[in-house]
Short mmCIF file of C-alpha atoms and ligand atoms in Angstrom, two decimals:
data_model
loop_
_atom_site.label_atom_id
_atom_site.label_comp_id
_atom_site.label_asym_id
_atom_site.label_seq_id
_atom_site.Cartn_x
_atom_site.Cartn_y
_atom_site.Cartn_z
CA MET A 137 16.41 -4.01 -4.96
CA ARG A 138 19.56 -4.69 -6.94
CA PRO A 139 20.54 -8.33 -7.37
CA PHE A 140 22.78 -9.92 -4.75
CA ASP A 141 24.05 -13.36 -3.83
CA TYR A 142 22.37 -15.07 -0.92
CA LEU A 143 24.40 -17.13 1.55
CA ARG A 144 22.98 -19.04 4.46
CA PRO A 145 25.49 -20.10 7.11
CA LYS A 146 24.39 -22.73 9.64
CA SER A 147 26.69 -21.57 12.43
CA ALA A 148 28.35 -18.42 13.71
CA GLU A 149 31.75 -19.84 12.68
CA GLU A 150 30.57 -20.34 9.12
CA ALA A 151 29.12 -16.82 9.03
CA ILE A 152 32.40 -15.30 10.20
CA GLU A 153 34.36 -17.34 7.68
CA MET A 154 32.08 -16.12 4.85
CA LYS A 155 32.40 -12.51 5.98
CA ALA A 156 36.18 -12.78 6.28
CA ARG A 157 36.29 -14.09 2.71
CA LEU A 158 33.92 -11.50 1.18
CA GLY A 159 34.78 -8.46 3.32
CA LYS A 160 32.98 -5.22 2.43
CA LYS A 161 31.19 -6.87 -0.47
CA ALA A 162 28.90 -8.73 1.90
CA SER A 163 26.40 -7.64 4.56
CA PHE A 164 24.97 -9.68 7.37
CA LEU A 165 21.18 -9.97 7.31
CA ALA A 166 19.31 -10.52 10.58
CA GLY A 167 15.65 -9.40 10.89
CA GLY A 168 16.00 -7.19 7.82
CA THR A 169 13.97 -4.31 9.26
CA ASP A 170 16.78 -1.82 8.76
CA LEU A 171 18.72 -3.51 5.97
CA LEU A 172 15.83 -4.22 3.60
CA VAL A 173 14.67 -0.62 3.86
CA LYS A 174 18.20 0.54 2.99
CA LEU A 175 18.47 -1.94 0.09
CA LYS A 176 15.19 -0.71 -1.34
CA GLU A 177 16.34 2.89 -1.05
CA ASP A 178 19.59 1.88 -2.74
CA ALA A 179 21.45 3.37 0.24
CA VAL A 180 23.69 0.29 0.48
CA ARG A 181 24.83 -1.97 -2.35
CA PRO A 182 26.19 -5.26 -1.05
CA GLU A 183 27.05 -7.94 -3.60
CA ALA A 184 26.05 -10.65 -1.15
CA LEU A 185 23.87 -11.08 1.92
CA ILE A 186 24.89 -13.50 4.63
CA ASP A 187 21.60 -14.51 6.23
CA LEU A 188 22.06 -15.05 9.97
CA SER A 189 18.40 -15.78 10.61
CA PHE A 190 18.80 -19.57 10.46
CA ILE A 191 21.47 -19.71 13.21
CA GLU A 192 19.36 -20.93 16.12
CA SER A 193 22.22 -20.92 18.66
CA LEU A 194 22.47 -17.12 18.38
CA LYS A 195 18.83 -16.68 19.45
CA GLU A 196 19.22 -17.97 22.99
CA ILE A 197 18.78 -15.90 26.13
CA ARG A 198 20.54 -17.53 29.07
CA GLU A 199 21.88 -16.82 32.55
CA ALA A 200 25.30 -17.57 33.91
CA ASP A 201 26.53 -16.69 37.41
CA GLY A 202 25.33 -13.17 38.00
CA THR A 203 24.87 -12.24 34.36
CA VAL A 204 22.35 -12.61 31.56
CA ALA A 205 23.53 -13.16 27.98
CA ILE A 206 21.31 -12.41 25.01
CA GLY A 207 22.19 -13.93 21.65
CA SER A 208 22.52 -11.24 18.98
CA LEU A 209 19.78 -12.88 16.87
CA ALA A 210 17.19 -12.78 19.66
CA SER A 211 14.24 -10.75 18.43
CA TYR A 212 12.68 -7.99 20.49
CA ALA A 213 9.59 -10.22 20.77
CA ASP A 214 11.83 -12.93 22.29
CA ILE A 215 13.33 -10.35 24.66
CA GLY A 216 9.94 -8.84 25.51
CA SER A 217 8.56 -12.25 26.49
CA SER A 218 11.63 -13.69 28.24
CA PRO A 219 11.13 -14.45 31.95
CA LEU A 220 14.88 -13.96 32.49
CA ILE A 221 14.75 -10.45 31.04
CA GLU A 222 11.59 -9.64 32.96
CA ARG A 223 13.28 -10.66 36.21
CA PHE A 224 16.85 -9.42 35.76
CA GLY A 225 16.72 -6.71 33.10
CA TYR A 226 13.17 -5.43 32.92
CA ILE A 227 14.22 -2.02 31.63
CA LEU A 228 15.30 -3.76 28.42
CA ARG A 229 11.86 -5.38 28.26
CA GLN A 230 10.34 -1.89 28.52
CA GLY A 231 12.54 -0.82 25.60
CA ALA A 232 11.73 -3.94 23.54
CA LEU A 233 8.00 -3.31 23.82
CA GLU A 234 8.51 0.22 22.46
CA ILE A 235 10.16 -0.96 19.24
CA GLY A 236 7.90 -0.28 16.27
CA ALA A 237 4.89 -2.55 16.56
CA PRO A 238 4.33 -6.30 17.05
CA GLN A 239 5.30 -7.17 13.44
CA ILE A 240 8.54 -5.22 13.83
CA GLN A 241 9.33 -6.74 17.25
CA ASN A 242 8.81 -10.22 15.79
CA ALA A 243 11.51 -9.59 13.17
CA ALA A 244 13.88 -6.99 14.64
CA THR A 245 16.90 -8.39 16.49
CA ILE A 246 18.95 -6.78 19.23
CA GLY A 247 22.14 -7.42 17.24
CA GLY A 248 20.72 -5.55 14.24
CA ASN A 249 19.59 -2.68 16.46
CA ILE A 250 23.09 -2.36 17.89
CA ALA A 251 24.97 -2.79 14.59
CA ASN A 252 22.73 -0.21 12.97
CA ALA A 253 23.86 2.19 15.72
CA SER A 254 21.10 4.76 15.52
CA PRO A 255 21.37 7.23 18.45
CA ALA A 256 17.57 6.91 18.65
CA ALA A 257 17.50 3.09 18.88
CA ASP A 258 15.27 2.00 21.75
CA GLY A 259 17.26 -1.08 22.68
CA ILE A 260 20.48 0.83 23.33
CA PRO A 261 19.81 3.17 26.32
CA PRO A 262 18.62 0.18 28.43
CA ILE A 263 21.83 -1.76 27.79
CA TYR A 264 23.92 1.32 28.70
CA ALA A 265 22.02 1.62 31.96
CA LEU A 266 22.44 -2.10 32.60
CA GLY A 267 26.21 -1.78 32.15
CA ALA A 268 26.28 -4.27 29.27
CA HIS A 269 29.17 -5.78 27.32
CA ILE A 270 29.08 -6.80 23.70
CA THR A 271 30.91 -9.93 22.51
CA LEU A 272 32.33 -9.78 19.00
CA VAL A 273 34.00 -12.58 17.08
CA GLY A 274 36.06 -12.18 13.93
CA LYS A 275 38.77 -14.06 12.15
CA GLU A 276 41.28 -12.80 14.71
CA GLY A 277 39.26 -14.13 17.60
CA ARG A 278 36.89 -12.93 20.28
CA ARG A 279 36.77 -9.60 22.10
CA VAL A 280 34.42 -8.15 24.64
CA VAL A 281 33.67 -4.43 24.42
CA ALA A 282 31.87 -2.29 27.00
CA VAL A 283 28.75 -0.84 25.45
CA GLU A 284 30.07 2.75 25.90
CA ASP A 285 33.12 1.92 23.83
CA PHE A 286 31.18 0.25 21.03
CA PHE A 287 29.49 3.24 19.39
CA THR A 288 31.58 5.96 17.76
CA GLY A 289 28.94 8.05 15.98
CA PRO A 290 25.56 7.85 14.24
CA GLY A 291 25.64 4.54 12.35
CA LYS A 292 29.27 4.02 13.41
CA THR A 293 30.74 1.38 15.68
CA VAL A 294 34.07 -0.31 16.41
CA LEU A 295 32.83 -3.47 14.65
CA LYS A 296 35.48 -4.63 12.16
CA GLU A 297 34.67 -5.79 8.67
CA ASP A 298 34.90 -9.48 9.53
CA GLU A 299 33.32 -9.29 12.97
CA LEU A 300 29.99 -10.69 14.02
CA ILE A 301 28.12 -9.54 17.14
CA ILE A 302 27.63 -12.73 19.10
CA GLU A 303 25.91 -11.70 22.30
CA ILE A 304 25.07 -8.91 24.71
CA GLY A 305 25.73 -9.65 28.38
CA PHE A 306 24.86 -7.64 31.48
CA PRO A 307 24.99 -8.08 35.26
CA LYS A 308 21.62 -9.07 36.66
CA MET A 309 19.49 -6.36 38.24
CA MET A 310 19.03 -7.46 41.84
CA GLU A 311 16.29 -6.98 44.42
CA GLN A 312 17.80 -3.63 45.52
CA ASP A 313 18.02 -2.29 41.97
CA LYS A 314 15.37 -0.12 40.42
CA GLY A 315 15.19 1.21 36.92
CA PHE A 316 13.09 2.41 34.01
CA PHE A 317 13.09 3.16 30.30
CA LYS A 318 10.98 5.96 28.87
CA LYS A 319 10.64 7.27 25.37
CA ILE A 320 8.79 10.04 23.65
CA GLY A 321 8.00 9.82 19.92
CA GLN A 322 5.79 11.57 17.41
CA ARG A 323 2.96 9.18 18.10
CA LYS A 324 2.43 6.02 20.09
CA ALA A 325 3.57 3.31 17.70
CA LEU A 326 6.05 3.09 14.83
CA ALA A 327 7.66 6.34 15.90
CA ILE A 328 11.36 7.02 16.06
CA SER A 329 12.29 8.33 19.50
CA LYS A 330 12.64 12.10 19.86
CA ALA A 331 14.20 11.47 23.21
CA SER A 332 14.57 8.47 25.48
CA VAL A 333 16.06 7.79 28.88
CA ALA A 334 17.03 4.67 30.78
CA ALA A 335 18.27 4.42 34.34
CA VAL A 336 19.34 1.78 36.83
CA LEU A 337 19.81 2.72 40.48
CA HIS A 338 21.33 0.53 43.13
CA ILE A 339 19.65 1.28 46.46
CA ALA A 340 21.01 0.44 49.90
CA ASN A 341 19.55 1.67 53.22
CA GLY A 342 17.28 4.11 51.44
CA LYS A 343 20.21 5.74 49.64
CA ILE A 344 21.38 5.56 46.05
CA GLU A 345 24.65 3.67 46.10
CA GLU A 346 25.24 3.78 42.38
CA ALA A 347 23.35 5.18 39.39
CA ARG A 348 23.62 4.69 35.67
CA VAL A 349 21.62 7.06 33.49
CA ALA A 350 21.64 6.87 29.67
CA LEU A 351 20.03 9.17 27.13
CA GLY A 352 18.94 8.35 23.58
CA ALA A 353 18.39 10.61 20.55
CA VAL A 354 20.02 13.65 22.14
CA ALA A 355 23.65 13.20 20.97
CA PRO A 356 25.53 11.49 18.10
CA THR A 357 25.43 8.25 20.11
CA VAL A 358 23.50 7.18 23.17
CA ILE A 359 25.31 8.84 26.13
CA ARG A 360 25.74 8.32 29.85
CA CYS A 361 25.20 11.22 32.26
CA PRO A 362 28.31 11.27 34.49
CA LYS A 363 27.39 14.51 36.32
CA THR A 364 23.90 13.33 37.15
CA GLU A 365 25.21 9.94 38.24
CA THR A 366 27.67 11.61 40.63
CA LEU A 367 24.98 13.94 41.90
CA LEU A 368 22.71 11.00 42.75
CA LYS A 369 25.38 8.91 44.42
CA GLY A 370 25.05 8.58 48.21
CA ARG A 371 21.87 10.68 48.31
CA LYS A 372 18.51 9.86 49.83
CA ILE A 373 15.56 9.69 47.45
CA SER A 374 13.37 12.79 47.69
CA GLY A 375 11.24 14.91 45.43
CA SER A 376 13.80 17.71 45.48
CA LEU A 377 16.66 15.36 44.61
CA ILE A 378 14.68 14.09 41.61
CA GLU A 379 14.01 17.66 40.45
CA GLU A 380 17.65 18.56 40.84
CA ALA A 381 18.72 15.45 38.92
CA ALA A 382 16.17 16.11 36.16
CA LYS A 383 17.70 19.59 35.63
CA SER A 384 21.11 17.98 35.50
CA VAL A 385 19.91 15.45 32.90
CA SER A 386 18.63 18.32 30.72
CA SER A 387 21.99 20.08 31.02
CA GLU A 388 23.88 16.94 29.99
CA SER A 389 21.66 16.41 26.94
CA MET A 390 23.36 17.60 23.74
CA ALA A 391 20.40 17.56 21.43
CA ILE A 392 20.43 18.78 17.88
CA GLY A 393 17.39 19.86 15.92
CA ASP A 394 15.96 17.86 13.06
CA VAL A 395 12.65 17.30 11.33
CA ARG A 396 11.29 15.64 14.46
CA SER A 397 11.94 18.45 16.97
CA THR A 398 14.07 21.38 18.13
CA PRO A 399 17.14 20.98 20.38
CA GLU A 400 15.58 23.08 23.16
CA TYR A 401 12.52 20.85 23.22
CA ARG A 402 14.62 17.69 23.37
CA ASP A 403 16.89 18.96 26.18
CA TYR A 404 13.85 19.99 28.17
CA VAL A 405 11.67 16.95 27.55
CA ILE A 406 14.38 14.47 28.44
CA GLY A 407 14.51 15.96 31.94
CA VAL A 408 10.74 15.60 32.18
CA LEU A 409 10.94 11.96 31.06
CA PHE A 410 13.63 11.28 33.66
CA GLU A 411 11.59 12.91 36.40
CA ARG A 412 8.49 10.87 35.47
CA GLY A 413 10.46 7.66 35.41
CA MET A 414 11.98 8.37 38.83
CA ARG A 415 8.62 9.32 40.34
CA ASN A 416 7.12 6.07 39.00
CA ILE A 417 9.72 3.76 40.48
CA PHE A 418 9.81 5.58 43.84
CA SER A 419 6.05 6.20 44.10
CA ASP A 420 5.98 4.09 47.27
CA ILE A 421 8.34 6.39 49.19
CA LEU A 422 7.54 9.77 47.66
CA PRO A 423 4.64 11.86 48.97
CA MET B 66 23.72 -17.84 -5.58
CA LYS B 67 21.51 -15.22 -7.21
CA THR B 68 18.56 -17.62 -7.06
CA VAL B 69 17.49 -19.79 -4.15
CA ASN B 70 15.42 -22.99 -4.04
CA ILE B 71 12.99 -22.93 -1.18
CA GLU B 72 10.42 -25.31 0.21
CA PHE B 73 7.89 -24.04 2.70
CA THR B 74 4.37 -24.63 3.92
CA LEU B 75 1.97 -22.05 2.55
CA ASN B 76 -1.49 -22.08 4.13
CA GLY B 77 -1.01 -25.75 4.94
CA ALA B 78 0.28 -26.83 1.51
CA LYS B 79 3.89 -27.78 0.75
CA THR B 80 5.24 -25.29 -1.76
CA LYS B 81 8.49 -25.55 -3.73
CA VAL B 82 9.76 -22.58 -5.71
CA THR B 83 12.95 -21.08 -7.06
CA VAL B 84 13.20 -17.40 -6.25
CA PRO B 85 15.62 -14.61 -7.05
CA ALA B 86 17.64 -13.79 -3.92
CA ASN B 87 16.39 -10.21 -3.96
CA MET B 88 12.68 -11.08 -4.11
CA THR B 89 10.61 -10.14 -1.07
CA LEU B 90 8.03 -12.52 0.35
CA VAL B 91 5.13 -10.21 -0.52
CA HIS B 92 6.27 -10.21 -4.14
CA LEU B 93 6.49 -14.00 -4.19
CA LEU B 94 3.01 -14.32 -2.70
CA ARG B 95 1.30 -11.81 -4.96
CA LYS B 96 3.13 -11.96 -8.26
CA GLU B 97 4.36 -15.54 -8.43
CA LEU B 98 1.80 -17.46 -6.40
CA GLY B 99 -1.25 -15.33 -7.15
CA LEU B 100 -2.21 -14.79 -3.51
CA THR B 101 -3.25 -11.16 -3.80
CA GLY B 102 -5.04 -10.97 -0.45
CA THR B 103 -1.80 -9.71 1.08
CA LYS B 104 -1.43 -6.05 0.10
CA ILE B 105 1.48 -3.72 -0.55
CA GLY B 106 1.09 -0.23 0.87
CA CYS B 107 4.32 1.48 1.85
CA ASP B 108 6.75 -1.34 0.94
CA LYS B 109 8.95 -0.35 3.89
CA GLY B 110 7.51 -1.84 7.03
CA GLU B 111 5.34 1.05 8.16
CA CYS B 112 1.76 0.25 7.21
CA GLY B 113 1.21 -3.44 7.95
CA ALA B 114 -0.85 -4.07 4.79
CA CYS B 115 1.53 -6.90 3.89
CA ALA B 116 1.46 -8.65 7.29
CA VAL B 117 1.50 -12.47 7.26
CA LEU B 118 2.20 -15.10 9.90
CA ILE B 119 5.57 -16.84 9.71
CA ASN B 120 5.73 -19.77 12.13
CA GLY B 121 2.78 -18.14 13.85
CA LYS B 122 4.41 -14.73 14.25
CA SER B 123 3.18 -11.66 12.41
CA MET B 124 5.72 -10.00 10.15
CA ASN B 125 5.61 -7.48 7.37
CA SER B 126 6.28 -9.54 4.24
CA CYS B 127 7.72 -6.53 2.40
CA LEU B 128 10.70 -6.69 4.80
CA VAL B 129 11.27 -10.44 4.54
CA LEU B 130 13.15 -12.08 1.68
CA ALA B 131 11.33 -15.01 0.09
CA ALA B 132 14.52 -17.00 0.69
CA GLN B 133 14.11 -16.51 4.44
CA VAL B 134 10.90 -18.57 4.71
CA ASP B 135 12.63 -21.76 3.57
CA GLY B 136 11.41 -24.57 5.83
CA LYS B 137 8.90 -22.32 7.59
CA GLU B 138 5.14 -22.14 7.82
CA VAL B 139 3.54 -19.11 6.20
CA THR B 140 -0.09 -18.20 6.72
CA THR B 141 -1.69 -15.45 4.66
CA ILE B 142 -5.21 -14.04 4.84
CA GLU B 143 -6.26 -16.73 2.32
CA GLY B 144 -5.22 -19.38 4.84
CA LEU B 145 -7.55 -18.30 7.62
CA GLU B 146 -10.86 -19.54 6.21
CA ASN B 147 -11.76 -23.13 6.82
CA GLU B 148 -13.49 -25.03 3.97
CA GLY B 149 -15.20 -21.94 2.67
CA LYS B 150 -16.18 -20.68 6.09
CA LEU B 151 -14.63 -17.41 7.16
CA HIS B 152 -12.50 -17.28 10.29
CA PRO B 153 -14.35 -15.78 13.30
CA ILE B 154 -12.02 -12.75 13.12
CA GLN B 155 -13.03 -12.17 9.50
CA GLU B 156 -16.72 -12.55 10.39
CA ALA B 157 -16.35 -10.06 13.23
CA PHE B 158 -14.76 -7.49 10.91
CA ILE B 159 -17.74 -7.77 8.55
CA GLU B 160 -20.38 -7.76 11.29
CA GLU B 161 -18.88 -4.75 13.09
CA GLY B 162 -18.56 -2.73 9.87
CA ALA B 163 -14.79 -2.51 10.37
CA ILE B 164 -14.09 -2.59 6.64
CA GLN B 165 -14.44 0.37 4.31
CA CYS B 166 -12.06 0.24 1.34
CA GLY B 167 -10.63 -2.97 2.73
CA TYR B 168 -7.02 -2.33 1.85
CA CYS B 169 -5.78 -2.56 5.43
CA THR B 170 -8.10 -5.42 6.37
CA PRO B 171 -5.93 -8.47 5.56
CA GLY B 172 -3.06 -7.04 7.61
CA MET B 173 -5.41 -6.01 10.43
CA VAL B 174 -6.90 -9.51 10.57
CA ILE B 175 -3.40 -11.07 10.66
CA SER B 176 -2.38 -8.75 13.51
CA ALA B 177 -5.60 -9.58 15.35
CA LYS B 178 -4.91 -13.31 14.89
CA PHE B 179 -1.39 -12.93 16.28
CA LEU B 180 -2.75 -11.01 19.27
CA LEU B 181 -5.66 -13.35 20.05
CA ASP B 182 -3.50 -16.48 19.67
CA ARG B 183 -1.45 -15.21 22.61
CA ASN B 184 -3.96 -13.17 24.50
CA PRO B 185 -7.53 -14.51 24.11
CA ASP B 186 -8.98 -11.83 26.37
CA PRO B 187 -7.28 -8.52 25.53
CA THR B 188 -8.17 -5.13 26.98
CA ASP B 189 -8.91 -2.31 24.54
CA ASP B 190 -5.43 -0.93 25.15
CA GLU B 191 -3.91 -4.31 24.33
CA ILE B 192 -5.98 -4.44 21.14
CA LYS B 193 -4.74 -0.98 20.17
CA THR B 194 -1.14 -2.03 20.78
CA GLY B 195 -1.79 -5.23 18.84
CA ILE B 196 -2.88 -3.35 15.71
CA SER B 197 -0.50 -0.42 16.21
CA GLY B 198 1.62 -1.52 13.24
CA ASN B 199 -1.35 -1.40 10.87
CA LEU B 200 -2.50 1.84 9.34
CA CYS B 201 -6.07 2.42 8.24
CA ARG B 202 -6.92 5.57 6.29
CA CYS B 203 -10.68 5.00 6.32
CA THR B 204 -12.26 3.81 9.53
CA GLY B 205 -10.69 5.80 12.34
CA TYR B 206 -9.96 2.47 14.09
CA THR B 207 -12.94 2.48 16.50
CA LYS B 208 -14.81 -0.19 14.56
CA ILE B 209 -11.64 -2.21 14.08
CA VAL B 210 -11.08 -2.29 17.84
CA ASN B 211 -14.74 -3.28 18.26
CA ALA B 212 -14.26 -6.06 15.71
CA VAL B 213 -11.22 -7.48 17.48
CA ARG B 214 -13.08 -7.38 20.80
CA ALA B 215 -16.06 -9.14 19.18
CA ALA B 216 -13.73 -11.70 17.59
CA ALA B 217 -12.23 -12.50 20.98
CA GLN B 218 -15.74 -13.17 22.28
CA LYS B 219 -16.62 -15.37 19.28
CA LEU B 220 -13.45 -17.40 19.69
CA LYS B 221 -14.13 -17.85 23.39
CA ASN B 222 -17.68 -19.03 22.69
CA ALA B 223 -16.46 -21.39 19.99
CA GLY B 224 -13.85 -22.75 22.38
CA GLY B 225 -16.86 -23.47 24.62
CA GLY B 226 -16.53 -23.54 28.40
CA GLY B 227 -13.22 -25.32 28.46
CA GLU B 228 -13.64 -26.02 32.18
CA THR B 229 -15.11 -29.50 31.75
CA ARG B 230 -13.06 -32.47 33.00
C1 FAD C 741 8.48 0.42 10.61
C2 FAD C 741 9.72 0.37 11.45
C3 FAD C 741 9.69 0.82 12.76
C4 FAD C 741 10.82 0.77 13.57
N1 FAD C 741 10.73 1.23 14.85
C5 FAD C 741 11.82 1.21 15.65
C6 FAD C 741 11.75 1.68 16.99
O1 FAD C 741 10.69 2.08 17.47
N2 FAD C 741 12.88 1.67 17.74
C7 FAD C 741 14.05 1.19 17.25
O2 FAD C 741 15.05 1.19 17.97
N3 FAD C 741 14.15 0.74 15.98
C8 FAD C 741 13.07 0.74 15.16
N4 FAD C 741 13.17 0.31 13.87
C9 FAD C 741 14.48 -0.09 13.35
C10 FAD C 741 14.81 -1.57 13.36
O3 FAD C 741 13.64 -2.36 13.45
C11 FAD C 741 15.74 -1.97 14.51
O4 FAD C 741 16.91 -1.20 14.47
C12 FAD C 741 16.07 -3.46 14.49
O5 FAD C 741 16.49 -3.87 15.78
C13 FAD C 741 17.14 -3.86 13.48
O6 FAD C 741 17.37 -5.26 13.61
P1 FAD C 741 17.27 -6.27 12.37
O7 FAD C 741 17.47 -7.62 12.95
O8 FAD C 741 16.03 -6.06 11.61
O9 FAD C 741 18.54 -5.81 11.54
P2 FAD C 741 18.90 -5.93 10.00
O10 FAD C 741 18.11 -4.97 9.22
O11 FAD C 741 18.89 -7.35 9.58
O12 FAD C 741 20.42 -5.45 10.09
C14 FAD C 741 20.76 -4.12 10.45
C15 FAD C 741 22.28 -3.93 10.32
O13 FAD C 741 22.94 -4.68 11.31
C16 FAD C 741 23.88 -5.60 10.74
N5 FAD C 741 23.82 -6.79 11.60
C17 FAD C 741 22.69 -7.45 11.97
N6 FAD C 741 22.98 -8.43 12.85
C18 FAD C 741 24.32 -8.38 13.05
C19 FAD C 741 25.23 -9.14 13.86
N7 FAD C 741 24.81 -10.15 14.66
N8 FAD C 741 26.56 -8.83 13.83
C20 FAD C 741 26.99 -7.82 13.05
N9 FAD C 741 26.19 -7.07 12.26
C21 FAD C 741 24.87 -7.34 12.26
C22 FAD C 741 23.40 -5.80 9.32
O14 FAD C 741 24.49 -6.13 8.47
C23 FAD C 741 22.84 -4.44 9.00
O15 FAD C 741 23.85 -3.57 8.61
C24 FAD C 741 12.04 0.29 13.04
C25 FAD C 741 12.08 -0.18 11.72
C26 FAD C 741 10.94 -0.16 10.93
C27 FAD C 741 10.99 -0.66 9.52
S1 FES C 742 3.71 -2.76 2.57
FE1 FES C 742 4.79 -3.86 4.06
S2 FES C 742 4.44 -2.67 5.81
FE2 FES C 742 3.60 -1.41 4.28
S1 FES C 743 -10.57 0.27 5.43
FE1 FES C 743 -9.55 1.52 4.02
S2 FES C 743 -7.56 1.58 4.82
FE2 FES C 743 -8.62 0.57 6.36
#
């Protein structure tokens, strides 16, 4: 690694002030699981690192009327073991437990996962399906961005040079809500997703009142599936509806080929993943 | 600052060092402090050979800056033995023949410690998930899983009953 200055802010305010002063020359450091790899590969060359990992207040996971807010510095191990997440956002827990391996989950933060903006990141489809908002603070103040508006391309986001991701908030999943996250990788652990899918369905009187379906690793960013969501809306759960929706998911996938797999495989397999996830959560009412 | 003064607890002992900002923890441990039990395999987070416990949590020390352990507690493989007696996990690895070249072993033992600290009675699937961030090119894992299972049993026996009072 090239030499760099090391700065250690004690608060979010101090971190933002440092970033505003240094601009592009500085990078935030959270768990380091993406950034240190890039530094070693000489893919990025910051003159200074602003280490966020000592800011305890950004690690909290808390609830406030109807929503759950996750501090950007919460690790995936924190998220995976949080009773609040288990109760009100368990699809994110399912995603957290798929990240790398225990050593990676202990270091990797949700803020770093989001800022890194990989279309294959496992923490991102769940927060799309949960309808999350991301709170950013910079020298010009605070803004809250819907997760769909945050990502603009692979590795690209609307985050400004002086902005820090503060927290990720989402409405609680309630009793009537069901959801899942599923991923397929090269092997069981430490594998980048070839395709992943997250869904949250709001059920009332045996019908789907609202659905949010998000796909990972099959487009330049994680994407929602508007056609599938419309198709599911107002319908009764049945095997044939799930099959129809799975076909629709495959048609909304916009996979490209890469070293990990072909586009045809990805478009197909994501429908299969969706169908499996749906059959799991509705196993009690399906034959 | 291009160098950082840090003070941390290393295997129970207070340690004060000045480190370059760009030095990783594994480098500090091996090259500066002579603790070569922790290994470097891939140097990018994928093999687990460099795993250590930081405040009780396993992390790959090739992806942690030395500066980041300031004020923390770091336990390496050297810190597991107690007055010359191996830790039950280490004993189990030897007894079950779970070590061939040994390169992955320190990281495997650290991952096993992290798992068993939280889950004293893991299923085989939980053991496999627990060591999923550690690659072994020799054993084929079967004996490692056996060793972790045996270690769990040893630790339970050592804990002894527990139900009294
Ligand atoms: C072996 C290995 C396996 C992995 N497996 C997976 C996997 O299965 N699934 C997956 O999704 N990812 C995986 N990853 C990638 C990585 O662990 C995650 O993306 C992780 O969440 C990144 O978080 P971090 O805290 O380590 O970020 P860092 O590396 O510290 O930072 C990443 C980027 O985010 C910026 N940043 C960090 N925090 C903030 C903030 N609060 N505000 C603004 N910018 C910020 C940094 O400046 C940097 O550019 C893996 C990585 C490794 C090394
Ligand atoms: S050397 Fe650190 S994980 Fe391989
Ligand atoms: S014993 Fe040789 S790598 Fe595991």
